[in-house]
JSON list of C-alpha atoms in Angstrom, two decimals:
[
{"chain": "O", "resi": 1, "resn": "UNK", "atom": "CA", "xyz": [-3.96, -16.13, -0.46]},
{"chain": "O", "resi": 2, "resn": "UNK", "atom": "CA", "xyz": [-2.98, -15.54, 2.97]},
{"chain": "O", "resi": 3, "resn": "UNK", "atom": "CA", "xyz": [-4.71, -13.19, 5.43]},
{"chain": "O", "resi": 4, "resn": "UNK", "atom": "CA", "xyz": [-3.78, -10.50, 6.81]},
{"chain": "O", "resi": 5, "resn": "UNK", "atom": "CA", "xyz": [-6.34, -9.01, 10.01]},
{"chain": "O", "resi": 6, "resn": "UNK", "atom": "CA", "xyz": [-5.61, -5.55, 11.65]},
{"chain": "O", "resi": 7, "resn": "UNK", "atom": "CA", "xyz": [-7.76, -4.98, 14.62]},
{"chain": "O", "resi": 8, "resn": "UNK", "atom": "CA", "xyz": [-9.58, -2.28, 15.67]},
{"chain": "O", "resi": 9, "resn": "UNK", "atom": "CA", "xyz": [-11.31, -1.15, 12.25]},
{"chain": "O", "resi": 10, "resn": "UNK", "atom": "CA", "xyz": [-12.56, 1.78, 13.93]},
{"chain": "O", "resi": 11, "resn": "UNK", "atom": "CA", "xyz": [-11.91, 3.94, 16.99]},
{"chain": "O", "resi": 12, "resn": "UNK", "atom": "CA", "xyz": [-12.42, 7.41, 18.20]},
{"chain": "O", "resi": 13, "resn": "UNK", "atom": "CA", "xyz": [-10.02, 8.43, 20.74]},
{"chain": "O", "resi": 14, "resn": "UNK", "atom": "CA", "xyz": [-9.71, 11.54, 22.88]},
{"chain": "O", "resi": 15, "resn": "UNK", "atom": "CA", "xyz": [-6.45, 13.83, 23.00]},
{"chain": "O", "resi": 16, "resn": "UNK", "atom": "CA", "xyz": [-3.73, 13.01, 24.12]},
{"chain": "O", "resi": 17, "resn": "UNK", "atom": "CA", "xyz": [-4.44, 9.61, 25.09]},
{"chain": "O", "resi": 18, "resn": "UNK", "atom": "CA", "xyz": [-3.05, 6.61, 23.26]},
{"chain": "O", "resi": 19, "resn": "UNK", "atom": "CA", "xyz": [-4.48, 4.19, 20.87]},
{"chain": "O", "resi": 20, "resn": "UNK", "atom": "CA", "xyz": [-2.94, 0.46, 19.79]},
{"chain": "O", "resi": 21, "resn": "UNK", "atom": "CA", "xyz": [-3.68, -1.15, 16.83]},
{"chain": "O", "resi": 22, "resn": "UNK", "atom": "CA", "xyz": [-3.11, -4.66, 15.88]},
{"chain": "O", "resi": 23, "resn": "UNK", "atom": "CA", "xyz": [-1.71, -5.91, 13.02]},
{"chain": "O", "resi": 24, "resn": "UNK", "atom": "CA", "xyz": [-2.11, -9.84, 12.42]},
{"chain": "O", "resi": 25, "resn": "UNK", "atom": "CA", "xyz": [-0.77, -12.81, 10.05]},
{"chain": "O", "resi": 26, "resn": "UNK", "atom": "CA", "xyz": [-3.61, -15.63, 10.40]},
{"chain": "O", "resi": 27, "resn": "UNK", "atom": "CA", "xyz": [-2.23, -18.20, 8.59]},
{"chain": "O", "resi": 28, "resn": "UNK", "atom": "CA", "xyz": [1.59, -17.33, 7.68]},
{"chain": "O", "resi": 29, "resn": "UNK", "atom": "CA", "xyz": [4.40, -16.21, 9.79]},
{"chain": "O", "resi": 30, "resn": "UNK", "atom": "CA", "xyz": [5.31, -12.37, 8.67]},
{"chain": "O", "resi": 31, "resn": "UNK", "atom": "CA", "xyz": [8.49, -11.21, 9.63]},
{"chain": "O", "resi": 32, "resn": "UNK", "atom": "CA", "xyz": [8.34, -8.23, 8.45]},
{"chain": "O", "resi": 33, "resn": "UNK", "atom": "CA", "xyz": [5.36, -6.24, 8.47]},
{"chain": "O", "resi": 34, "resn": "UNK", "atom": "CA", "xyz": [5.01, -2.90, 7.32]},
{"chain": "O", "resi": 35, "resn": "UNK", "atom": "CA", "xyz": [2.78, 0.40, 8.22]},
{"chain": "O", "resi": 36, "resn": "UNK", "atom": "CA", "xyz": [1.58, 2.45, 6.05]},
{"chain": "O", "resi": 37, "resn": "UNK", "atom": "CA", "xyz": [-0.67, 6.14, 6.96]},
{"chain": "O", "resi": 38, "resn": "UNK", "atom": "CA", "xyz": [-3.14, 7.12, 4.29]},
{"chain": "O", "resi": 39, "resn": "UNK", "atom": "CA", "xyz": [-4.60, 10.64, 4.54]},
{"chain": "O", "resi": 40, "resn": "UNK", "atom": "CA", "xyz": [-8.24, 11.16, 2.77]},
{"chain": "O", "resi": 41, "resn": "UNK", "atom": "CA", "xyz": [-7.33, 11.03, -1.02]},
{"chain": "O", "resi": 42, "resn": "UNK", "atom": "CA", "xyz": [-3.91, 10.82, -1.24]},
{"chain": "O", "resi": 43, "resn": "UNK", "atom": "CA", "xyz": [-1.57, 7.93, -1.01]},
{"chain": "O", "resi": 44, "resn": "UNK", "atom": "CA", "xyz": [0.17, 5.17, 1.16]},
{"chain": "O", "resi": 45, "resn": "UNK", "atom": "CA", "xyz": [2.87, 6.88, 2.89]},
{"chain": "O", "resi": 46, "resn": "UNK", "atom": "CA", "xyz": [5.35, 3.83, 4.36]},
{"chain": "O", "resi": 47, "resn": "UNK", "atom": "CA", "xyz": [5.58, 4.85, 7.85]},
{"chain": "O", "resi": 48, "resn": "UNK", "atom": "CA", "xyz": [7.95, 2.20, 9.14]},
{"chain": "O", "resi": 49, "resn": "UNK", "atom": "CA", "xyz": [8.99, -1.35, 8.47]},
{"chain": "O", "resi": 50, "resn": "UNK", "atom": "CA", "xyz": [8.78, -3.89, 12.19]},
{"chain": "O", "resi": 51, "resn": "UNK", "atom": "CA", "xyz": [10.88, -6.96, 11.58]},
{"chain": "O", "resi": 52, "resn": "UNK", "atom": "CA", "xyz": [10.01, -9.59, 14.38]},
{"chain": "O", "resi": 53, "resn": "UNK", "atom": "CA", "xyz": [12.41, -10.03, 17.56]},
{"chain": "O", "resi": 54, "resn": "UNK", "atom": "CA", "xyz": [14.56, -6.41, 16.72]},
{"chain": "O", "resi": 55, "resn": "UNK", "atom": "CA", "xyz": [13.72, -2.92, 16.69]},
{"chain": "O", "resi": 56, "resn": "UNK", "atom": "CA", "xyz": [11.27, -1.03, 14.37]},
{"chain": "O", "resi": 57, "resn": "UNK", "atom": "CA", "xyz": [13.01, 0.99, 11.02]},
{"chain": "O", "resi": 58, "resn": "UNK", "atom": "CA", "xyz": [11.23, 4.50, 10.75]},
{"chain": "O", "resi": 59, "resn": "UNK", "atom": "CA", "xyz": [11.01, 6.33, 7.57]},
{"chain": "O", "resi": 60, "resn": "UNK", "atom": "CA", "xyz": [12.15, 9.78, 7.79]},
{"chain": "O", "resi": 61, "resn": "UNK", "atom": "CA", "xyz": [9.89, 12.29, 9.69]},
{"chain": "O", "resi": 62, "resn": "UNK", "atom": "CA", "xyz": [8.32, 9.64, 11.41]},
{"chain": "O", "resi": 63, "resn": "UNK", "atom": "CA", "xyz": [8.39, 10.30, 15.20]},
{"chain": "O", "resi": 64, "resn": "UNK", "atom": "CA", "xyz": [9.23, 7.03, 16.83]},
{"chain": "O", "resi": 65, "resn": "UNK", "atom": "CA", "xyz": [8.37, 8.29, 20.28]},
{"chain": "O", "resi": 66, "resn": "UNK", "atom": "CA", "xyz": [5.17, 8.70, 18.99]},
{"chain": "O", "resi": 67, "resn": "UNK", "atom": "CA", "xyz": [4.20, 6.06, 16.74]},
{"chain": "O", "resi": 68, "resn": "UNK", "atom": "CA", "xyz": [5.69, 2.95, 18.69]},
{"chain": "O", "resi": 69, "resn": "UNK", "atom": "CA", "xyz": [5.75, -0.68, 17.20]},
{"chain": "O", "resi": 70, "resn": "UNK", "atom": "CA", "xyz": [6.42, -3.84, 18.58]},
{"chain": "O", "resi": 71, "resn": "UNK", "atom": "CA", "xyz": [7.00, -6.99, 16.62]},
{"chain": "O", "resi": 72, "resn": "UNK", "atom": "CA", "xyz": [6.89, -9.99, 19.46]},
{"chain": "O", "resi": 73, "resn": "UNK", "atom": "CA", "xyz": [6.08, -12.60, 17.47]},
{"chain": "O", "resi": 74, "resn": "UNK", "atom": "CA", "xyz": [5.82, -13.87, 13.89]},
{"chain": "O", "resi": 75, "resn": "UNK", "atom": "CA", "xyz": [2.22, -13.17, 13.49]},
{"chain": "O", "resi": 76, "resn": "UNK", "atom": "CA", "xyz": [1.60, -9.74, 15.52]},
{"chain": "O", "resi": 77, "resn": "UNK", "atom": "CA", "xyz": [2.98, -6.65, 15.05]},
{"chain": "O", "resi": 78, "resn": "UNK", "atom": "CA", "xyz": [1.50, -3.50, 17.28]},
{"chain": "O", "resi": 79, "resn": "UNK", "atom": "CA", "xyz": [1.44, 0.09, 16.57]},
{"chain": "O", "resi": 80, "resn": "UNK", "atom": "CA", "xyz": [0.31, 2.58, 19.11]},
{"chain": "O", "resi": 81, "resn": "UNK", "atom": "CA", "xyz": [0.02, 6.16, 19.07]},
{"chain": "O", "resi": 82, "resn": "UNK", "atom": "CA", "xyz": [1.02, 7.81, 21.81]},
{"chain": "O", "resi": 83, "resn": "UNK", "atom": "CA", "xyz": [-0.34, 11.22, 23.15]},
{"chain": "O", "resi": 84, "resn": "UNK", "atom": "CA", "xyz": [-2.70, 11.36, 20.23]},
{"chain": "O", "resi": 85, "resn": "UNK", "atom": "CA", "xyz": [-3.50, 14.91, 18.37]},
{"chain": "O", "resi": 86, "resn": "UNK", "atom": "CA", "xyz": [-6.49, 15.66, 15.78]},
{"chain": "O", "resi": 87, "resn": "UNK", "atom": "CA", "xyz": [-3.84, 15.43, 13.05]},
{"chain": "O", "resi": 88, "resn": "UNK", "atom": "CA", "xyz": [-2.87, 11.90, 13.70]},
{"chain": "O", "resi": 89, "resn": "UNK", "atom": "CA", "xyz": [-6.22, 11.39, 12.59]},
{"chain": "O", "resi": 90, "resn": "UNK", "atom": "CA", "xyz": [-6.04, 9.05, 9.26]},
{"chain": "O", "resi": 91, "resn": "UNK", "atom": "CA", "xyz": [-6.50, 5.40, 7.90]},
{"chain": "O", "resi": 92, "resn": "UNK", "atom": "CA", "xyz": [-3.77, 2.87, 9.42]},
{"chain": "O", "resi": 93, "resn": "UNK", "atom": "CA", "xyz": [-2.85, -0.39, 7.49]},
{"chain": "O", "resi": 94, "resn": "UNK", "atom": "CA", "xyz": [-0.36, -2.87, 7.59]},
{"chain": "O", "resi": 95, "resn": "UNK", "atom": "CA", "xyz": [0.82, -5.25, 5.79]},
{"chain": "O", "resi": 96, "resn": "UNK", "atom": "CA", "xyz": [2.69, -8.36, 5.67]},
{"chain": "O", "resi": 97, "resn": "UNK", "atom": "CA", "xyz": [4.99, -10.44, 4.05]},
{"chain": "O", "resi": 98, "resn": "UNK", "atom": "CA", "xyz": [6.54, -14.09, 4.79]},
{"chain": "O", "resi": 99, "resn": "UNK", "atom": "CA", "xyz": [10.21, -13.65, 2.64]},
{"chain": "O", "resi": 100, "resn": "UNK", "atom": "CA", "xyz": [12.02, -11.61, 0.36]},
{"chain": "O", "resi": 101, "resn": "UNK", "atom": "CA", "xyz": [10.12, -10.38, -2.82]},
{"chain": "O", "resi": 102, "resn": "UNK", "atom": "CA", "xyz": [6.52, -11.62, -1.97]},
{"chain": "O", "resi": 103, "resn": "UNK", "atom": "CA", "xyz": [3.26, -10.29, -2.59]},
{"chain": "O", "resi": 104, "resn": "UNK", "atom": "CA", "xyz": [2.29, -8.17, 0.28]},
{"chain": "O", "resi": 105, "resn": "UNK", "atom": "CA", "xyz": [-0.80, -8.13, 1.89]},
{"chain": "O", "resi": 106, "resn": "UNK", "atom": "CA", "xyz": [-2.73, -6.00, 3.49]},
{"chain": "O", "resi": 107, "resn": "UNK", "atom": "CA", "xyz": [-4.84, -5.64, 6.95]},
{"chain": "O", "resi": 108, "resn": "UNK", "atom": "CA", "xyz": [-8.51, -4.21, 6.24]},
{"chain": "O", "resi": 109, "resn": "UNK", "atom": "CA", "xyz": [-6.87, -0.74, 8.12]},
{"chain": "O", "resi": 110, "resn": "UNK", "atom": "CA", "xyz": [-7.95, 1.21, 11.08]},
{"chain": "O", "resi": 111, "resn": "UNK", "atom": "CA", "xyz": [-9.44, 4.53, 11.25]},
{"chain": "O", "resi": 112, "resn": "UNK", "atom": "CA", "xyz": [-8.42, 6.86, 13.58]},
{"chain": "O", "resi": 113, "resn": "UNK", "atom": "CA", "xyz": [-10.44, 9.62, 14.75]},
{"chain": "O", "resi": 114, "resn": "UNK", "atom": "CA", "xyz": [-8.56, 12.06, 17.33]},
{"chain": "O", "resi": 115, "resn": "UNK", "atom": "CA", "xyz": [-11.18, 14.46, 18.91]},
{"chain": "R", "resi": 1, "resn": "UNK", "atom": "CA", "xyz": [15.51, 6.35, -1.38]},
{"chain": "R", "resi": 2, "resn": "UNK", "atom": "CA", "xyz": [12.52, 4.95, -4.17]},
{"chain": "R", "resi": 3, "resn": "UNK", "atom": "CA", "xyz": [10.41, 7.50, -5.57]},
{"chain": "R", "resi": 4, "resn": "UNK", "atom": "CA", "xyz": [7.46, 6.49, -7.14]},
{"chain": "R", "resi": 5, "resn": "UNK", "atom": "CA", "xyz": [5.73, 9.52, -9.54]},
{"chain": "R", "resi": 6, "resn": "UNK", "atom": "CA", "xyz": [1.94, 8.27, -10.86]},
{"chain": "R", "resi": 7, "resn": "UNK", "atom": "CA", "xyz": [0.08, 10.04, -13.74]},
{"chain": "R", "resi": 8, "resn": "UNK", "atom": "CA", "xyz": [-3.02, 10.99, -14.26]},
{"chain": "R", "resi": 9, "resn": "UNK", "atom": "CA", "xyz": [-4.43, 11.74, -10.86]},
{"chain": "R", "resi": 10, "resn": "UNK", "atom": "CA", "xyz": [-8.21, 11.59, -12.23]},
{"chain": "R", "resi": 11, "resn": "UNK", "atom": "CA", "xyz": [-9.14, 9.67, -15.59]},
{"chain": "R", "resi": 12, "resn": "UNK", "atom": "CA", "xyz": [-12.55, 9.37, -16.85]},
{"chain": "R", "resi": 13, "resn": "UNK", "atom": "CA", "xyz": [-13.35, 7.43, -19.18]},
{"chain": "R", "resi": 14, "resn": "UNK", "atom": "CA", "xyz": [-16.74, 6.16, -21.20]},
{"chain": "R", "resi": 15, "resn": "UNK", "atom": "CA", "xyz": [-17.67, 2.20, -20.34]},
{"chain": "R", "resi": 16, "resn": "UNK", "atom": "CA", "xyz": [-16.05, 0.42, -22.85]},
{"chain": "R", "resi": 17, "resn": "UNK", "atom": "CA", "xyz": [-12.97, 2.29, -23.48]},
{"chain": "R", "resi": 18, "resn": "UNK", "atom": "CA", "xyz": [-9.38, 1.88, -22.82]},
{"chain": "R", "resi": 19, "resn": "UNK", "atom": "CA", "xyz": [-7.67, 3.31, -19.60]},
{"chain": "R", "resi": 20, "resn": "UNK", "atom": "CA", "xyz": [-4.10, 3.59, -19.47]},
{"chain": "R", "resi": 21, "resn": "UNK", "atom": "CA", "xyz": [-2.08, 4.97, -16.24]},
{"chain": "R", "resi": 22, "resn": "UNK", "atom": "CA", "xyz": [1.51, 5.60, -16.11]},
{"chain": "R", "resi": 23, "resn": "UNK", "atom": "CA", "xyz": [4.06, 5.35, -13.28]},
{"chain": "R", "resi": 24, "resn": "UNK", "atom": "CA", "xyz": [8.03, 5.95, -12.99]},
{"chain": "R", "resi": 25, "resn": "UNK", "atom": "CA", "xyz": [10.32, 5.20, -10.73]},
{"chain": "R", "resi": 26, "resn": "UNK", "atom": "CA", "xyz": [13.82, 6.62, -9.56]},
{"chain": "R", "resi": 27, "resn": "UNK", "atom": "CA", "xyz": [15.69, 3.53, -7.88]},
{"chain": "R", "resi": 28, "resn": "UNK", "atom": "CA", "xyz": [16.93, 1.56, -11.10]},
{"chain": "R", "resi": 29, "resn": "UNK", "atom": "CA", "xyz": [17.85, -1.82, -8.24]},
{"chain": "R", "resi": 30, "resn": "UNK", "atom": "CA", "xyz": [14.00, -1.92, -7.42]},
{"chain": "R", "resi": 31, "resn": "UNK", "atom": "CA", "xyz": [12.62, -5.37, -9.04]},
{"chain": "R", "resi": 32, "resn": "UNK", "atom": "CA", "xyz": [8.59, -5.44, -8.14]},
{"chain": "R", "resi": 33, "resn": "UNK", "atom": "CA", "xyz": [6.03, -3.75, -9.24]},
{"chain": "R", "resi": 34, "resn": "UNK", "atom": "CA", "xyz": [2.93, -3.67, -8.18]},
{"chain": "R", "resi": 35, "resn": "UNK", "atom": "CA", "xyz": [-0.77, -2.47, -9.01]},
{"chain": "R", "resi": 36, "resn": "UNK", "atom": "CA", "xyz": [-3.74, -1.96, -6.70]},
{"chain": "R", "resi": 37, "resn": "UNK", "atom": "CA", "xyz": [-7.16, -1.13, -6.82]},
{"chain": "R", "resi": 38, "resn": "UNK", "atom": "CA", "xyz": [-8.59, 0.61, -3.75]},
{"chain": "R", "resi": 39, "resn": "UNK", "atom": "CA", "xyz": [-12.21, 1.60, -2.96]},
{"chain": "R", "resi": 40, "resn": "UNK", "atom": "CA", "xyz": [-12.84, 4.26, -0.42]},
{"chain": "R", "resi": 41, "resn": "UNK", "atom": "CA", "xyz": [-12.19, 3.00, 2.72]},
{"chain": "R", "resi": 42, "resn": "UNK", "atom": "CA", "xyz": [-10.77, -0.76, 2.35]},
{"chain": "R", "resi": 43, "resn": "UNK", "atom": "CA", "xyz": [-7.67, -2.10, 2.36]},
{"chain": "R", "resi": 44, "resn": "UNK", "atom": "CA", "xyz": [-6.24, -2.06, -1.49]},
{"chain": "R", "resi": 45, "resn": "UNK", "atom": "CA", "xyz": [-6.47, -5.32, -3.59]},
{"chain": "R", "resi": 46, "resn": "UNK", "atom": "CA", "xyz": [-3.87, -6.68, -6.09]},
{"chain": "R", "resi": 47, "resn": "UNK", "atom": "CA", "xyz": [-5.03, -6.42, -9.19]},
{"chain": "R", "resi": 48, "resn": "UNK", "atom": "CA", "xyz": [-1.42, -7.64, -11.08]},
{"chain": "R", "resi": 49, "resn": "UNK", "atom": "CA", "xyz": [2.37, -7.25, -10.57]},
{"chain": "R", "resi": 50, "resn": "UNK", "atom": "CA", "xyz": [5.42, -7.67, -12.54]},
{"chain": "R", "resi": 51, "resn": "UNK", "atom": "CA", "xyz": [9.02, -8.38, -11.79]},
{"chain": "R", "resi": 52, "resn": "UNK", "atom": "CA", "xyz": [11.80, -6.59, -13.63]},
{"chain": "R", "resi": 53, "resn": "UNK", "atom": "CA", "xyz": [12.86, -9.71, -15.45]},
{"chain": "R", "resi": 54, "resn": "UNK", "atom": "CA", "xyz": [9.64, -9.87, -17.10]},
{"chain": "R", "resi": 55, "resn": "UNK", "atom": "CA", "xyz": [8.40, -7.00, -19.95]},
{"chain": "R", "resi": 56, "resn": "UNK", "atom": "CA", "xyz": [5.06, -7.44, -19.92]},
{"chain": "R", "resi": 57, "resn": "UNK", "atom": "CA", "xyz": [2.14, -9.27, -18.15]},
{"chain": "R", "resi": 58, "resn": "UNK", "atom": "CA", "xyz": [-1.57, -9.67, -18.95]},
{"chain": "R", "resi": 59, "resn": "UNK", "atom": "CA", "xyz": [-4.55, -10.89, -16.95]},
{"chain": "R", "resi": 60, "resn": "UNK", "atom": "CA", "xyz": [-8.01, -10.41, -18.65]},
{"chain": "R", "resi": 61, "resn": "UNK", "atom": "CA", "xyz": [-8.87, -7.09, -19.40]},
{"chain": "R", "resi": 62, "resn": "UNK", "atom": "CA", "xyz": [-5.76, -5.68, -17.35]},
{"chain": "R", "resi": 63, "resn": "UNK", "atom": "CA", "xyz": [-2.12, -5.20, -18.56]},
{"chain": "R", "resi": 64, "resn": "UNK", "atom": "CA", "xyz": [1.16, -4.26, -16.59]},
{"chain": "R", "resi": 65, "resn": "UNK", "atom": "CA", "xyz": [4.42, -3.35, -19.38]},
{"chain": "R", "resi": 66, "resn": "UNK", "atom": "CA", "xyz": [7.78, -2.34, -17.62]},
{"chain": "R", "resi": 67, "resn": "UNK", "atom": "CA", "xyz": [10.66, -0.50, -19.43]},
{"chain": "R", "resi": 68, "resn": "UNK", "atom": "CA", "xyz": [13.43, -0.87, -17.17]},
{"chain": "R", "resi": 69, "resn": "UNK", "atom": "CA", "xyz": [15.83, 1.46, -19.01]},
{"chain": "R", "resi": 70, "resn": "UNK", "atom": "CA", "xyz": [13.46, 4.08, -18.71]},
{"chain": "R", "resi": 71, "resn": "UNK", "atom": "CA", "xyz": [12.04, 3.07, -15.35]},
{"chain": "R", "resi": 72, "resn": "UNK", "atom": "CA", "xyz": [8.60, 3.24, -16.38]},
{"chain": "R", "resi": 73, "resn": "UNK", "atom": "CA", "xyz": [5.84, 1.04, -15.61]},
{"chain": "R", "resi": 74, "resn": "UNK", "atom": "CA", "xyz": [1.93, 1.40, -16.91]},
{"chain": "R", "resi": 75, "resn": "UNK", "atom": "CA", "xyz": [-1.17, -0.38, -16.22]},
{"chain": "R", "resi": 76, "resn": "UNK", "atom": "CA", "xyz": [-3.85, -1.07, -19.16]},
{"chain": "R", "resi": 77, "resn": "UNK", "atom": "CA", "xyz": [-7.09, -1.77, -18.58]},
{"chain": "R", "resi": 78, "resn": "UNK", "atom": "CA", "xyz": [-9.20, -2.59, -21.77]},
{"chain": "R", "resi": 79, "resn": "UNK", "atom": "CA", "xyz": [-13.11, -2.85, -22.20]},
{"chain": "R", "resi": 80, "resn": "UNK", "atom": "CA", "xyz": [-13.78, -0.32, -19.28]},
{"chain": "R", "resi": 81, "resn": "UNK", "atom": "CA", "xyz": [-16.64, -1.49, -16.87]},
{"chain": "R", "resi": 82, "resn": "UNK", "atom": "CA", "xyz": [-18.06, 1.18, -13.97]},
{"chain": "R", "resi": 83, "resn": "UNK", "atom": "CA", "xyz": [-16.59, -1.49, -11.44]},
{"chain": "R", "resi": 84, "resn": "UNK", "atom": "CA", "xyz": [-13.37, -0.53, -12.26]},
{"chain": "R", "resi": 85, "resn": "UNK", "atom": "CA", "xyz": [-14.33, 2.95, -10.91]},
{"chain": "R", "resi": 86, "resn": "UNK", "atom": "CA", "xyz": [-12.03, 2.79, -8.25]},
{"chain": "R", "resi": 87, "resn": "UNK", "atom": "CA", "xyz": [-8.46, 4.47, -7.08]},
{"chain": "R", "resi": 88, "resn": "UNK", "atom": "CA", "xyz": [-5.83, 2.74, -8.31]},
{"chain": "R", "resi": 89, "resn": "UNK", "atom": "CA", "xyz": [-2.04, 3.27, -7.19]},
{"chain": "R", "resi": 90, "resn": "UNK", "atom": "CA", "xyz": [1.39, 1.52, -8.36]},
{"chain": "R", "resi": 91, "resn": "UNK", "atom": "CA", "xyz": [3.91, 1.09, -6.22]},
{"chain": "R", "resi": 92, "resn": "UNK", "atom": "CA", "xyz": [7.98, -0.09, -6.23]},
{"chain": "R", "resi": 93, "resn": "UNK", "atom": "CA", "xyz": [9.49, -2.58, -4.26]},
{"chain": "R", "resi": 94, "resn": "UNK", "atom": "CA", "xyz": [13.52, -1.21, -3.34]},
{"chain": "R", "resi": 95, "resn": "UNK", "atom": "CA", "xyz": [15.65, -3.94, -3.65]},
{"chain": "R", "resi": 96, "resn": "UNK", "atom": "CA", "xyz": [16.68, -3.51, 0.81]},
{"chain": "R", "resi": 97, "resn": "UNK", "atom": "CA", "xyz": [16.20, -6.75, 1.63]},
{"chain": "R", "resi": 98, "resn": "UNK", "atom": "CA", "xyz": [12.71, -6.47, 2.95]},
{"chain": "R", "resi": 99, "resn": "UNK", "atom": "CA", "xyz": [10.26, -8.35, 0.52]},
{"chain": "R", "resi": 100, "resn": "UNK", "atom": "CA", "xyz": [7.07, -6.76, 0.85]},
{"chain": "R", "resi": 101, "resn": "UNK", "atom": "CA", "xyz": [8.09, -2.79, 1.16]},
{"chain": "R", "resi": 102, "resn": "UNK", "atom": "CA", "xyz": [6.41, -1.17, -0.84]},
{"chain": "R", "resi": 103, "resn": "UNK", "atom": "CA", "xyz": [6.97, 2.70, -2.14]},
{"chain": "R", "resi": 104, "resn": "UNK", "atom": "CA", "xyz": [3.05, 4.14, -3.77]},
{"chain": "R", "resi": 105, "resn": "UNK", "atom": "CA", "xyz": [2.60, 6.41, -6.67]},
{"chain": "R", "resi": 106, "resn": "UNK", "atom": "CA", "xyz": [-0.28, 9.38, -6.01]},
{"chain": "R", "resi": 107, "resn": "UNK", "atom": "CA", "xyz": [-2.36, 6.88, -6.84]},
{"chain": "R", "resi": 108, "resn": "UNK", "atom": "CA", "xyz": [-5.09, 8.30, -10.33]},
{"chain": "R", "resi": 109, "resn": "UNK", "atom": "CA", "xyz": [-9.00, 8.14, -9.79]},
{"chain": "R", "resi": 110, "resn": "UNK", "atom": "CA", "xyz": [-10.49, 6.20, -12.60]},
{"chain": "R", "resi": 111, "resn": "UNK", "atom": "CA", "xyz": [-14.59, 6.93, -13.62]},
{"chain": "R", "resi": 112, "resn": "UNK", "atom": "CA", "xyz": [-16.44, 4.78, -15.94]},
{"chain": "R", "resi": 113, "resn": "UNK", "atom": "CA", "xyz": [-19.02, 6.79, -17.37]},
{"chain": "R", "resi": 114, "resn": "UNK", "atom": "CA", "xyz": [-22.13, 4.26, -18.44]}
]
């Protein structure tokens, strides 16, 4: 299946600075990915959907001043967190897809620690 | 938008047993439906999926039916094993153009008792 490597799987992060994560398709071109925000037992909220070369979709309530992706190419998409808080503390993942109605598949995630 | 409800949150079960976990969703357009089994901490893994042309599917032990007038979806998992201790969560695809967006249920805890 293809592969699907989100980079850093880890980090601790001070407040109010700002974190990126990256989101990678290793052997497919993705253009859309997708990011998702789990909180400790409970589920995969959809945060917003980055299609390559335009601008991000954000669910609603999702600040997009604050969670900011970019989509350059057909095999990274980038979110950062900007002006992190102890709340935005949570597991990151992303996932990818090459066309419509495909199996989507996930990053390993990234878990953010805000202190 | 796609609303995806997921029931039970916790099943326990005894090794050996059937488990059986129930999803519905609102948007009657969405056409994928998947199933994933997550352990604590890593990403989740496919376990099986169905398309809304398609009424049931069956790999091994597991089992995906879809009712699409109802907009109900369950996974069966026969012959319970503790490795299939895991959290487990369905989700929707919305029919927006976007293959690959994906709308979760709860997700339900599932213990096999030995």
């Amino acid at each position: 299946g293809a592969v699907v490597s989100q980079h850093p799987s880890r980090v601790i992060c001070k407040s109010g600075t700002s974190v990126k994560i990256e989101c990678r398709s290793l052997d497919f071109q993705a253009t859309t990915m997708f990011w998702y925000r789990q909180f400790p037992k409970q589920s995969l909220m959809l945060m917003a959907t980055s299609n390559e070369g335009s601008k991000a979709t954000y669910e609603q309530g999702v600040e997009k001043d604050k969670f900011l992706i970019n989509h350059a190419s057909l095999t990274l998409s980038t979110l950062t967190v900007t002006s992190a808080h102890p709340e935005d503390s949570s597991f990151y993942i992303c996932s990818a897809s090459g066309h419509r109605n495909t199996e989507a598949f996930f990053g390993q995630g990234t878990r953010l620690t805000v202190v | 938008g796609e609303n995806v409800e997921q029931h039970p949150s916790t099943l326990s079960v005894q090794e050996g047993d059937s488990a059986v976990i129930k999803c519905t969703y609102s948007d009657s357009a969405s056409n994928y439906f998947p199933w994933y089994k997550q352990e604590l901490g890593k990403r989740p893994q496919l376990i099986i999926d169905i398309r809304s042309n398609v009424g049931e599917k069956k790999d091994q032990r597991i089992a995906v039916t879809l009712n699409k007038t109802a907009k109900h979806f369950s996974l069966h998992i026969t012959e319970t094993q503790p490795e299939d201790s895991a959290v487990y969560f369905c989700a929707a695809s919305p029919p927006d153009n976007q293959g690959g967006k994906l709308i979760f249920g709860q997700g339900t805890e599932l213990s096999v008792k030995p």
